[in-house]
Amino acid sequence: MGLADASGPRDMQALLPATRAMELRKQDYHMERPLLNQEHLEELGHWGSAPRTRQWRTWLQCSRARAHALLLQRLPILVWLPRYPVRDWLLGDLLSGLSVAIMQLPQGLAYALLAGLPPVFGLYSSFYPVFIYFLFGTSRHISVGTFAVMSVMVGSVTESLAPQALNDSTINETARDAARVQVASTLSVLVGLFQVGLGLVHFGFVVTYLSEPLVRGYTTAAAVQVFVSQLKYVFELHLSSHSGPLSLIYTVLEVCWKLPDSKVGTMVTAAVAGVVLVLVKLLNDKLQQQLPMPIPGELLTLIGATSISYGMDLKHRFKVSVVGNIPTGLVSPVAPNAQLFSKLMGSAFTIALVGFAIAISLGKIFALRHSYRVDSNQVAGAVSSFFILLIIVKLGELFHDLPKAVLAAIVIVNLKGMLRQLSDICSLWKANRADLLIWLVTFIATILLNLDLGLVAAVIFSLLLVVVRTQRPHYSILGQVPDTDIYRDVAEYSEAKEVPGVKVFRSSATVYFANAEFYSDALKQRCGVDVDLLISQKKKLLKKQEQLKLKQLQKEKKLQKQATSSKDTSVSINVNTSLEDMSNNVEDCKVMVSPGDKMEDATASGQEDSKAPDVSTLKALGLPQPDFHSLILDLSALSFVDTVCLKSLKNIFRDFREIEVEVYMAACHSPVVSQLEAGHFFDASVTKKHLFASVHDAVTFALQHPRPVPDSPVSVTRL
């Protein structure tokens, strides 16, 4: 289907009159199938609304098979454990579990400081979550445990509700730590309840609003927060507790103010530990192909630093703060403090959402890489939790003399990956500046407003940016690519030519309440016709004609009245006239005003009026006519319609018909057609015959039914 591909006829058409060229153009457009408007398409394809599934009915059904399936779904270990290939996977899981435990030990101790808790609670966080995920998890690669972003979010809550005392000399560390542990445990319970509740109501779709630039900007800002929070351990400073907006700025200013009070021994310890960790990581990167497993730099640093601290007595000789007592054994569970629920509700929801988003995104990355669905971190999780349990029960007290500065160095060095995300600024500047704007706003908002409010501000901004981007989509006039039925933007494709007499308009976004007015304005602008001005001028001229007609009728009535009154006053009867003459005159008058003559006069005037040209056309009114007779709206980008969209489309039909341009629609998806029907869009003036299966169908039909030649009596072509 398409245009005839001979250049000769095209050159000849340019020399022919416009009407003759249009006739040849109509012959060039042909379809190798019947033209399909929406009515024909529905009849041909037997279209009907898709049946609605009542899924809630299946939720309420109960059977033995359904209960068994639900049990297997909630306890994945019952599915994979009986099928676990011991010979193939056991050795690898033992090694990976050991490596995870080696990594979790130093990170657990270090990230406990981020949360403002005693280090042993970092070990607890490395044991219980891993073991529970071993039972309920579905990712084979995620190692659940402490995480920098989550730890610093928890730390901001614990420090705000259980802050340091104003007078550092009177700090009761035991009471402070107990209060913070209670806050953190209550917060953890709320976070768990939120995540369970959100999972039950399938609220995980909210995570889809956290785009990748938003998450990367947020984690980068969180890395900066973590870095700043560790400065007090690196310089051995006693800082005031800051929370809320601008708390990071206040902390940085206080660190700079108190730098002269820093302790050299602590700074040297942190610097040496940091250099060792960086060198080990570089060595691992260089020898990763030769080494069966990475060198455990963090664990070796912990052991070495603890040994040096114990041997040189860094705590008393150089005033280096150490971890202190790490109690052995497991702590008995304690019920959360319900009085704190109201204070922790907002923070718990934010942490639940961020933690879920990070876990799902990481799990999907590994699932796509290894071709399975995330819906057990399997035996490796159990192995790592067993090693952590051994450390908690027996070996934790060995790290009594571990310097806190070493843990701070571990935290800072492990931020390398997240801080590298600052390079996103350069890559996003080249790739997508809208995403760069989301990244920057998220980063700045999180730095200034803190982690919870920063996330809320970032999500709101990203959603508003989506609305703004749909308000200003790309509008284009389409032309036909030679010898095809494909239509593309004439501004982008130099060979795409507009079809004479037909305008094809397309928007790259759906039309809804936020951009419907922009859509109408862009349509009128791209068509090259000031539609509103033309309609206004036409209405003024028609109103002027009506006023002239009214004045003419009033003038005629006035003349008739004058003629009638003058005739009545001038007629006199001669009394001497014979009765015979009077009767003859009366008969003559009757003949002159006979009803038959009146009917003939009325019929003749009616015929004259019917032969008179229509004075309401643009040409008759002396107004410029558009250079196209048909407008086609390519609605392939529409994904839904609202009431504002329906009204806008109706107004487009009305306005362009006012300037003698017929409007058609093309390429609507079935759900959109259903919504048009539900909104009572189709009526006597706009039917499904105005809606075509494709743009080419609409163009072909429009060329076969052009606007009549203005010289002839105007008759509106109906479909």
XYZ file of C-alpha atoms in Angstrom:
719
model
C 0.000 0.000 0.000
C 1.251 3.471 -0.645
C 1.881 6.086 -3.343
C 2.769 5.339 -6.919
C 6.534 5.457 -7.156
C 7.046 7.356 -10.372
C 8.672 10.764 -10.262
C 7.180 11.826 -13.601
C 3.570 11.992 -12.459
C 4.622 13.931 -9.368
C 6.295 16.599 -11.494
C 3.256 16.726 -13.735
C 0.927 17.158 -10.785
C 2.696 20.358 -9.818
C 1.672 21.903 -13.173
C -1.988 20.903 -12.952
C -4.751 22.858 -11.263
C -5.301 22.104 -7.625
C -8.511 20.145 -8.163
C -6.987 17.995 -10.907
C -3.884 17.338 -8.797
C -6.137 16.293 -5.952
C -7.930 13.811 -8.192
C -4.623 12.246 -9.240
C -3.516 12.204 -5.614
C -6.672 10.325 -4.654
C -5.924 7.736 -7.306
C -2.400 7.288 -5.969
C -3.688 6.401 -2.500
C -4.999 2.897 -2.459
C -5.331 0.086 0.039
C -4.793 -3.575 -0.664
C -7.530 -4.256 1.896
C -10.809 -2.507 2.691
C -10.595 0.739 4.637
C -11.262 -0.023 8.273
C -12.935 2.420 10.583
C -13.773 1.412 14.130
C -17.211 0.039 13.253
C -15.839 -2.166 10.469
C -12.958 -3.285 12.679
C -15.294 -4.303 15.499
C -17.477 -6.266 13.097
C -14.505 -7.938 11.438
C -12.721 -8.837 14.673
C -15.874 -9.534 16.751
C -14.728 -7.025 19.353
C -16.105 -7.204 22.854
C -15.101 -5.970 26.278
C -12.662 -8.244 28.089
C -14.388 -10.201 30.866
C -13.624 -8.934 34.325
C -12.038 -11.445 36.619
C -13.251 -11.402 40.193
C -9.986 -12.256 41.872
C -11.346 -11.673 45.346
C -13.484 -14.795 44.956
C -10.380 -16.950 44.611
C -8.920 -15.335 47.730
C -11.912 -16.501 49.764
C -11.819 -20.072 48.498
C -10.475 -22.695 50.906
C -9.270 -26.174 50.061
C -6.537 -28.604 51.059
C -4.559 -27.941 47.881
C -4.827 -24.175 48.348
C -3.669 -24.422 51.981
C -0.695 -26.567 50.925
C 0.230 -24.137 48.165
C -0.039 -21.204 50.587
C 2.230 -22.994 53.082
C 4.866 -23.646 50.410
C 4.610 -20.043 49.262
C 5.161 -18.646 52.753
C 7.874 -21.180 53.714
C 10.078 -21.588 50.637
C 12.492 -23.752 52.618
C 9.942 -26.594 52.360
C 10.257 -26.383 48.572
C 14.005 -26.157 48.006
C 15.443 -28.055 50.997
C 14.164 -31.513 49.945
C 15.629 -30.891 46.493
C 18.921 -29.446 47.721
C 21.864 -30.997 45.783
C 24.244 -31.731 48.663
C 27.183 -32.930 46.564
C 27.042 -29.989 44.192
C 26.260 -27.077 46.512
C 27.251 -27.932 50.089
C 30.990 -27.156 49.852
C 30.351 -23.896 48.013
C 27.714 -22.846 50.533
C 30.063 -23.613 53.434
C 32.797 -21.449 51.926
C 30.421 -18.637 51.028
C 28.837 -18.767 54.485
C 32.265 -18.498 56.085
C 33.210 -15.559 53.872
C 29.910 -13.830 54.643
C 30.460 -14.355 58.379
C 33.981 -12.932 58.073
C 32.526 -9.872 56.401
C 29.529 -9.566 58.730
C 31.618 -9.590 61.920
C 33.495 -6.302 61.395
C 30.633 -4.634 59.572
C 28.166 -5.615 62.289
C 30.384 -4.119 64.974
C 30.994 -0.986 62.885
C 27.423 -0.357 61.787
C 26.200 -0.656 65.367
C 28.036 2.598 65.981
C 26.077 4.137 63.061
C 22.846 3.154 64.777
C 24.073 4.626 68.053
C 23.977 1.226 69.767
C 26.512 -0.921 71.628
C 28.616 -3.008 69.168
C 27.160 -6.348 70.307
C 23.814 -5.392 68.786
C 25.514 -5.296 65.413
C 26.329 -8.963 65.942
C 22.719 -9.664 66.882
C 21.646 -7.951 63.643
C 24.029 -10.191 61.732
C 22.551 -13.371 63.255
C 18.776 -13.179 63.627
C 17.855 -11.633 60.218
C 20.114 -14.048 58.322
C 18.610 -17.087 60.036
C 15.037 -15.868 59.482
C 15.754 -15.125 55.820
C 17.163 -18.642 55.553
C 13.638 -19.861 56.370
C 11.495 -17.347 54.501
C 13.705 -15.753 51.822
C 13.715 -16.437 48.075
C 16.966 -14.851 46.897
C 19.974 -17.165 46.792
C 22.484 -14.334 46.903
C 21.217 -11.667 49.326
C 22.909 -11.752 52.716
C 20.556 -10.040 55.118
C 22.216 -8.085 57.890
C 23.475 -4.647 58.764
C 23.447 -1.985 56.053
C 24.928 1.484 56.179
C 21.861 3.391 54.977
C 19.501 1.560 57.327
C 21.924 1.931 60.219
C 22.289 5.669 59.820
C 18.492 6.059 59.519
C 18.067 4.129 62.773
C 20.878 6.175 64.320
C 19.136 9.449 63.493
C 16.049 8.203 65.345
C 17.873 6.836 68.390
C 19.991 9.973 68.802
C 16.947 12.245 68.512
C 14.893 10.329 71.114
C 17.796 9.380 73.414
C 20.399 12.132 72.882
C 23.684 12.779 74.578
C 23.546 14.825 77.752
C 24.422 18.493 77.401
C 27.228 18.171 79.954
C 29.504 15.424 78.627
C 31.031 14.811 82.060
C 27.662 13.651 83.411
C 26.790 11.195 80.642
C 25.418 7.949 81.998
C 26.413 5.692 79.126
C 24.643 2.659 80.534
C 21.295 4.438 80.849
C 21.763 6.124 77.482
C 22.552 2.845 75.711
C 19.600 1.122 77.384
C 17.261 3.880 76.213
C 18.631 3.716 72.674
C 18.314 -0.067 72.584
C 14.684 0.240 73.614
C 14.043 2.829 70.880
C 15.820 0.734 68.258
C 14.022 -2.488 69.208
C 10.614 -0.783 69.159
C 11.481 0.805 65.816
C 12.481 -2.605 64.436
C 9.156 -4.118 65.488
C 7.248 -1.307 63.797
C 9.329 -1.633 60.639
C 8.620 -5.363 60.560
C 4.903 -4.832 61.074
C 4.824 -2.245 58.311
C 6.621 -4.533 55.886
C 4.364 -7.487 56.704
C 1.279 -5.312 56.341
C 2.455 -3.775 53.089
C 3.228 -7.231 51.764
C -0.226 -8.554 52.651
C -1.982 -5.701 50.841
C 0.426 -5.924 47.881
C 1.631 -2.395 48.533
C 5.021 -3.111 47.049
C 4.092 -1.172 43.916
C 5.039 2.007 45.815
C 8.659 0.992 45.314
C 8.188 1.522 41.577
C 8.058 5.258 42.270
C 11.652 5.093 43.502
C 13.456 5.456 40.198
C 17.091 4.451 39.779
C 18.409 8.069 39.741
C 16.401 8.736 42.903
C 17.761 5.660 44.692
C 21.348 6.373 43.627
C 21.131 10.033 44.633
C 19.559 9.036 47.942
C 22.192 6.396 48.761
C 24.961 8.819 47.806
C 23.570 11.427 50.188
C 23.196 8.720 52.827
C 26.859 7.834 52.315
C 27.755 11.462 53.011
C 25.614 11.315 56.158
C 27.396 8.129 57.237
C 30.804 9.661 56.549
C 30.027 12.732 58.636
C 28.628 10.596 61.457
C 31.969 8.745 61.745
C 34.102 11.873 62.067
C 33.546 12.001 65.822
C 35.148 8.551 66.145
C 38.020 9.405 63.796
C 38.927 12.600 65.690
C 37.725 11.458 69.134
C 35.304 14.373 69.523
C 32.286 14.678 71.791
C 29.576 16.265 69.671
C 26.113 17.491 70.513
C 23.175 15.524 69.151
C 21.546 17.147 66.127
C 18.368 15.953 64.424
C 15.927 17.278 61.881
C 16.590 19.544 58.885
C 20.119 20.938 58.509
C 21.404 18.578 61.209
C 24.226 17.454 58.907
C 25.324 21.046 58.364
C 25.323 21.697 62.107
C 27.360 18.548 62.707
C 29.983 19.515 60.106
C 30.263 22.998 61.567
C 30.671 21.572 65.075
C 33.350 19.129 63.895
C 35.272 21.987 62.312
C 34.880 24.066 65.487
C 36.157 21.279 67.749
C 38.977 19.979 65.533
C 41.628 21.472 67.836
C 40.339 19.145 70.585
C 40.906 15.978 68.534
C 43.243 13.267 69.848
C 46.299 12.399 67.786
C 46.370 8.749 68.853
C 42.839 8.138 67.608
C 43.526 9.925 64.311
C 46.679 7.844 63.700
C 44.797 4.629 64.513
C 42.010 5.470 62.075
C 44.450 6.527 59.366
C 46.579 3.371 59.627
C 43.490 1.146 59.622
C 42.078 2.982 56.610
C 45.314 2.666 54.620
C 45.527 -1.068 55.372
C 41.916 -1.621 54.298
C 42.372 0.290 51.051
C 45.573 -1.620 50.197
C 43.890 -4.975 50.851
C 40.920 -4.010 48.668
C 43.244 -2.945 45.843
C 45.112 -6.220 46.190
C 41.843 -8.164 46.033
C 40.818 -6.309 42.884
C 44.150 -7.059 41.232
C 44.323 -10.740 42.208
C 40.623 -11.642 42.042
C 41.244 -14.101 39.208
C 43.986 -15.948 41.098
C 42.476 -15.986 44.606
C 39.843 -18.629 45.475
C 38.214 -16.090 47.829
C 38.992 -12.461 48.684
C 41.471 -11.677 51.438
C 39.359 -10.815 54.540
C 40.856 -7.367 55.047
C 38.281 -6.207 57.601
C 38.706 -9.306 59.781
C 42.500 -9.162 59.630
C 42.368 -5.456 60.498
C 40.108 -6.168 63.465
C 42.397 -8.896 64.791
C 45.551 -6.832 64.250
C 44.079 -3.645 65.726
C 42.727 -5.501 68.777
C 46.096 -7.165 69.357
C 48.004 -3.889 69.036
C 45.529 -2.048 71.250
C 45.775 -4.725 73.932
C 49.563 -4.977 73.722
C 50.254 -1.233 73.702
C 47.396 -0.309 76.033
C 46.096 2.375 73.627
C 43.127 3.130 75.853
C 45.153 4.394 78.810
C 48.377 5.575 77.139
C 46.885 7.457 74.170
C 43.264 7.963 75.261
C 41.938 5.877 72.350
C 38.302 4.846 72.829
C 37.694 1.116 72.595
C 34.602 -1.002 72.150
C 34.592 -2.157 75.750
C 32.608 -4.989 77.180
C 30.868 -7.268 74.704
C 28.551 -9.557 76.664
C 28.580 -13.213 75.719
C 25.464 -15.189 75.079
C 22.067 -14.161 73.720
C 19.903 -11.562 75.389
C 16.404 -12.660 76.316
C 13.692 -10.949 74.234
C 11.887 -7.940 75.684
C 8.521 -6.581 74.567
C 8.647 -3.234 72.713
C 7.613 -0.030 74.431
C 4.146 0.753 73.086
C 4.394 4.345 74.313
C 7.009 5.020 71.632
C 4.784 3.855 68.745
C 3.311 7.278 68.027
C 6.749 8.918 67.951
C 8.276 6.262 65.688
C 5.434 5.730 63.213
C 6.688 8.025 60.450
C 10.326 6.958 60.721
C 9.319 3.281 60.777
C 7.320 3.627 57.566
C 10.184 5.390 55.789
C 12.741 2.790 56.908
C 10.404 -0.050 55.913
C 9.942 1.408 52.453
C 13.623 2.154 51.834
C 14.744 -1.229 53.169
C 12.223 -3.039 51.008
C 13.234 -1.086 47.919
C 16.945 -1.770 48.404
C 16.416 -5.487 49.112
C 14.127 -5.979 46.118
C 16.379 -4.073 43.724
C 19.473 -6.035 44.772
C 17.569 -9.318 44.683
C 16.256 -8.645 41.184
C 19.723 -7.779 39.920
C 21.067 -11.173 41.004
C 17.896 -12.990 39.934
C 18.136 -11.621 36.399
C 21.825 -12.424 36.286
C 21.303 -16.033 37.399
C 17.856 -16.671 35.857
C 15.596 -17.365 38.801
C 12.657 -15.586 40.369
C 12.795 -13.603 43.598
C 9.550 -14.413 45.367
C 16.630 -19.058 49.560
C 19.430 -17.405 50.432
C 19.827 -21.041 51.257
C 22.256 -22.927 53.207
C 24.949 -20.195 52.951
C 22.743 -17.973 55.174
C 22.459 -20.716 57.757
C 26.235 -21.237 57.759
C 27.009 -17.535 58.210
C 24.422 -17.189 60.986
C 25.992 -20.221 62.736
C 29.441 -18.585 62.705
C 27.998 -15.304 64.001
C 26.208 -17.212 66.759
C 29.526 -18.820 67.750
C 31.124 -15.377 68.024
C 28.223 -14.016 70.083
C 28.257 -16.939 72.500
C 32.009 -17.493 72.978
C 34.310 -15.145 71.067
C 32.771 -11.679 71.413
C 34.677 -10.803 74.575
C 37.966 -11.109 72.652
C 37.231 -7.763 70.943
C 37.071 -5.806 74.204
C 40.118 -3.675 73.295
C 39.136 -3.021 69.674
C 39.459 0.765 68.968
C 36.276 2.454 67.777
C 38.391 4.414 65.296
C 39.112 1.144 63.473
C 35.398 0.465 63.155
C 34.930 4.007 61.838
C 37.685 3.387 59.284
C 35.912 0.187 58.153
C 32.672 2.104 57.689
C 34.311 4.934 55.740
C 36.294 2.632 53.442
C 33.176 0.580 52.689
C 31.447 3.780 51.548
C 33.712 3.834 48.503
C 31.118 2.197 46.256
C 28.314 4.584 47.165
C 30.534 7.663 47.005
C 31.614 6.601 43.512
C 28.042 7.285 42.477
C 28.971 10.967 42.388
C 30.218 10.193 38.877
C 26.542 9.794 37.938
C 26.445 13.564 37.550
C 28.693 13.435 34.479
C 27.043 10.390 32.918
C 23.492 11.674 33.471
C 24.436 15.089 32.081
C 25.218 13.349 28.795
C 22.420 10.759 28.895
C 19.321 12.342 30.461
C 19.243 15.714 32.161
C 15.784 15.172 33.628
C 17.159 12.161 35.504
C 20.133 14.288 36.510
C 17.731 16.835 37.976
C 16.034 14.077 40.009
C 19.457 12.874 41.209
C 20.580 16.345 42.263
C 17.305 17.283 43.982
C 17.293 13.970 45.860
C 20.920 14.399 46.928
C 20.513 18.009 48.072
C 17.163 17.391 49.797
C 18.565 14.404 51.689
C 21.643 16.357 52.751
C 19.641 19.341 53.958
C 16.428 17.740 55.255
C 17.818 14.484 56.634
C 17.060 10.978 55.427
C 13.336 10.740 56.096
C 12.164 14.145 54.889
C 14.692 14.020 52.054
C 13.145 10.844 50.694
C 9.641 12.298 50.858
C 10.760 15.460 49.066
C 12.569 13.414 46.411
C 9.541 11.226 45.662
C 7.223 14.237 45.454
C 9.624 16.047 43.136
C 10.070 13.051 40.835
C 6.303 12.614 40.529
C 5.820 16.311 39.832
C 8.537 16.116 37.195
C 6.651 13.276 35.506
C 3.545 15.458 35.398
C 5.521 18.405 34.013
C 7.113 16.197 31.343
C 3.704 14.927 30.241
C 2.457 18.499 30.148
C 5.073 19.380 27.565
C 5.374 16.339 25.289
C 6.613 16.367 21.709
C 3.959 17.506 19.236
C 4.453 16.835 15.550
C 2.849 17.079 12.138
C 3.269 13.764 10.350
C 4.071 13.176 6.721
C 4.161 10.034 4.642
C 7.466 8.312 4.002
C 7.561 7.792 0.206
C 6.122 4.531 -1.114
C 5.064 3.344 2.370
C 2.111 3.569 4.692
C 4.390 4.899 7.457
C 3.992 8.433 8.801
C 6.735 10.297 10.613
C 7.488 13.796 11.898
C 8.195 16.034 8.926
C 10.616 18.083 11.045
C 12.770 14.998 11.686
C 12.417 13.083 8.416
C 13.289 15.194 5.414
C 11.708 12.723 2.956
C 8.446 12.529 4.878
C 5.995 14.775 3.045
C 2.661 16.115 4.163
C -0.310 14.805 2.234
C -1.907 17.736 0.343
C -5.192 18.698 1.916
C -4.652 16.561 5.009
C -2.989 17.394 8.347
C -1.899 14.528 10.605
C -1.181 15.580 14.196
C 0.410 13.468 16.920
C 1.346 13.898 20.594
C 4.019 11.748 22.241
C 2.065 11.555 25.526
C -1.445 10.721 26.568
C -3.939 13.582 26.798
C -5.385 14.226 30.247
C -6.400 17.090 32.496
C -2.859 18.407 33.011
C -2.010 18.820 29.314
C -5.333 18.876 27.444
C -5.198 22.651 26.980
C -1.580 22.480 25.769
C -2.629 19.756 23.317
C -5.358 21.938 21.792
C -3.103 24.985 21.591
C -0.266 23.014 19.991
C -2.663 21.492 17.460
C -3.945 24.859 16.336
C -0.428 26.285 16.210
C 1.070 23.404 14.208
C -1.778 23.476 11.697
C -0.789 27.024 10.719
C -4.307 28.405 11.150
C -5.472 30.784 13.839
C -8.627 28.784 14.454
C -9.973 30.905 17.287
C -9.505 34.155 15.373
C -11.103 32.691 12.256
C -14.107 31.447 14.211
C -14.430 34.809 15.946
C -14.347 36.691 12.634
C -16.858 34.290 11.127
C -19.256 34.745 14.024
C -18.925 38.524 13.822
C -19.672 38.547 10.090
C -22.594 36.163 10.475
C -23.961 38.297 13.277
C -23.547 41.353 11.100
C -25.443 39.605 8.295
C -28.240 38.705 10.659
C -28.457 42.294 11.806
C -28.584 43.511 8.190
C -31.304 40.987 7.368
C -33.254 42.045 10.421
C -32.971 45.696 9.423
C -34.033 44.834 5.862
C -37.084 42.958 7.126
C -37.985 45.811 9.430
C -37.637 48.245 6.531
C -39.833 46.123 4.268
C -42.495 45.797 6.941
C -42.431 49.539 7.435
C -42.833 50.168 3.687
C -45.710 47.682 3.521
C -47.473 49.432 6.376
C -46.989 52.807 4.687
C -48.310 51.464 1.377
C -51.322 49.910 3.065
C -52.185 53.052 4.986
C -51.801 55.291 1.914
C -54.025 52.993 -0.127
C -56.722 53.045 2.562
C -56.764 56.825 2.706
C -56.639 57.400 -1.059
C -59.400 55.014 -2.126
C -62.762 56.756 -2.739
C -65.888 55.304 -4.150
C -67.977 57.229 -6.624
C -71.514 56.893 -5.507
C -72.681 57.406 -9.051
C -70.750 54.375 -10.223
C -73.074 51.708 -11.378
C -73.413 48.506 -9.464
C -72.243 46.688 -12.505
C -68.950 48.603 -12.630
C -68.389 48.027 -8.924
C -68.976 44.342 -9.257
C -66.566 44.187 -12.167
C -63.906 45.979 -10.166
C -64.414 43.642 -7.230
C -64.072 40.605 -9.459
C -60.915 42.059 -10.965
C -59.468 42.565 -7.492
C -60.357 39.034 -6.535
C -58.541 37.742 -9.565
C -55.450 39.770 -8.752
C -55.162 38.491 -5.196
C -56.266 34.925 -5.746
C -54.702 32.279 -3.435
C -53.240 30.462 -6.394
C -51.153 33.469 -7.324
C -49.938 33.771 -3.741
C -48.794 30.122 -3.696
C -47.001 30.570 -6.998
C -45.185 33.634 -5.714
C -44.151 31.834 -2.515
C -42.934 28.802 -4.483
C -40.973 30.974 -6.853
C -39.318 32.883 -4.013
C -38.540 29.575 -2.267
C -36.853 28.260 -5.407
C -34.828 31.423 -5.723
C -33.719 31.114 -2.097
C -32.704 27.479 -2.587
C -30.614 28.388 -5.619
C -28.854 31.166 -3.744
C -25.312 30.304 -2.543
C -24.684 29.612 1.165
C -23.496 32.898 2.573
C -22.194 31.253 5.766
C -19.083 29.715 4.150
C -15.661 31.227 4.718
C -15.309 32.144 1.055
C -18.714 33.792 0.921
C -17.815 35.776 3.995
C -14.481 36.834 2.473
C -12.402 34.971 5.046
C -9.228 32.961 4.298
C -9.746 29.225 3.949
C -7.401 26.621 5.485
C -5.123 24.881 3.007
C -6.339 21.484 4.200
C -9.778 19.939 4.276
C -9.185 17.114 6.764
C -7.485 16.807 10.127
C -6.397 13.428 11.469
C -5.551 12.979 15.145
C -3.074 10.153 15.696
C -4.138 8.881 19.139
C -1.754 5.930 19.335
C -0.050 7.478 22.396
C -3.275 7.590 24.399
C -3.245 5.140 27.300
C -6.361 6.459 29.050
C -8.854 9.299 28.767
C -10.500 11.432 31.402
C -13.408 13.833 31.221
C -11.159 16.770 30.358
C -9.694 14.821 27.442
C -13.195 13.974 26.189
C -14.240 17.623 26.288
C -11.062 18.714 24.521
C -11.583 16.223 21.707
C -15.202 17.337 21.358
C -14.112 20.973 21.172
C -11.546 20.115 18.496
C -14.258 18.531 16.347
C -16.512 21.549 16.871
C -13.876 24.219 16.219
C -12.389 22.708 13.075
C -15.787 21.979 11.598
C -16.551 25.654 12.107
C -13.727 26.449 9.670
C -14.881 23.700 7.250
C -12.287 21.073 8.197
C -13.457 17.529 8.881
C -11.774 15.732 11.808
C -10.897 12.044 12.054
C -9.156 9.957 14.681
C -6.800 7.030 14.156
C -4.918 4.226 15.940
C -6.855 4.157 19.220
C -6.228 1.179 21.491
C -9.205 -0.918 22.540
C -9.177 0.198 26.220
C -9.251 3.813 25.070
C -12.183 3.096 22.746
C -14.031 1.517 25.654
C -13.362 4.593 27.786
C -14.596 6.845 24.960
C -17.812 4.851 24.844
C -18.216 4.939 28.607
C -17.774 8.726 28.533
C -20.530 9.073 25.895
C -18.083 10.564 23.425
C -19.745 9.073 20.359
C -23.037 10.615 19.281
C -24.784 11.705 16.103
C -22.044 14.196 15.175
C -19.045 12.027 16.089
C -19.432 8.327 15.426
C -17.102 5.362 15.276
C -16.917 5.954 11.533
C -14.691 8.896 12.372
C -12.235 6.535 14.092
C -9.901 4.494 11.854
C -7.641 1.530 12.493
C -4.522 3.324 11.261
C -3.379 6.714 10.105
C -3.112 5.477 6.536
C -6.739 4.329 6.574
C -7.803 7.759 7.764
C -5.660 9.581 5.178
C -6.988 7.421 2.338
C -10.583 7.990 3.412
C -10.024 11.742 3.824
C -8.629 12.010 0.284
C -11.605 10.107 -1.076
C -14.000 12.438 0.752
C -12.436 15.913 0.529
C -14.140 19.199 1.293
C -16.368 20.243 -1.630
C -15.069 22.849 -4.092
C -16.072 26.274 -2.699
C -17.559 27.484 -6.030
C -20.262 24.819 -5.894
C -23.070 24.853 -3.335
C -21.591 23.709 -0.059
C -22.844 20.394 1.337
C -21.242 18.819 4.384
C -19.880 15.345 3.669
C -21.236 12.894 6.208
C -19.708 9.501 6.858
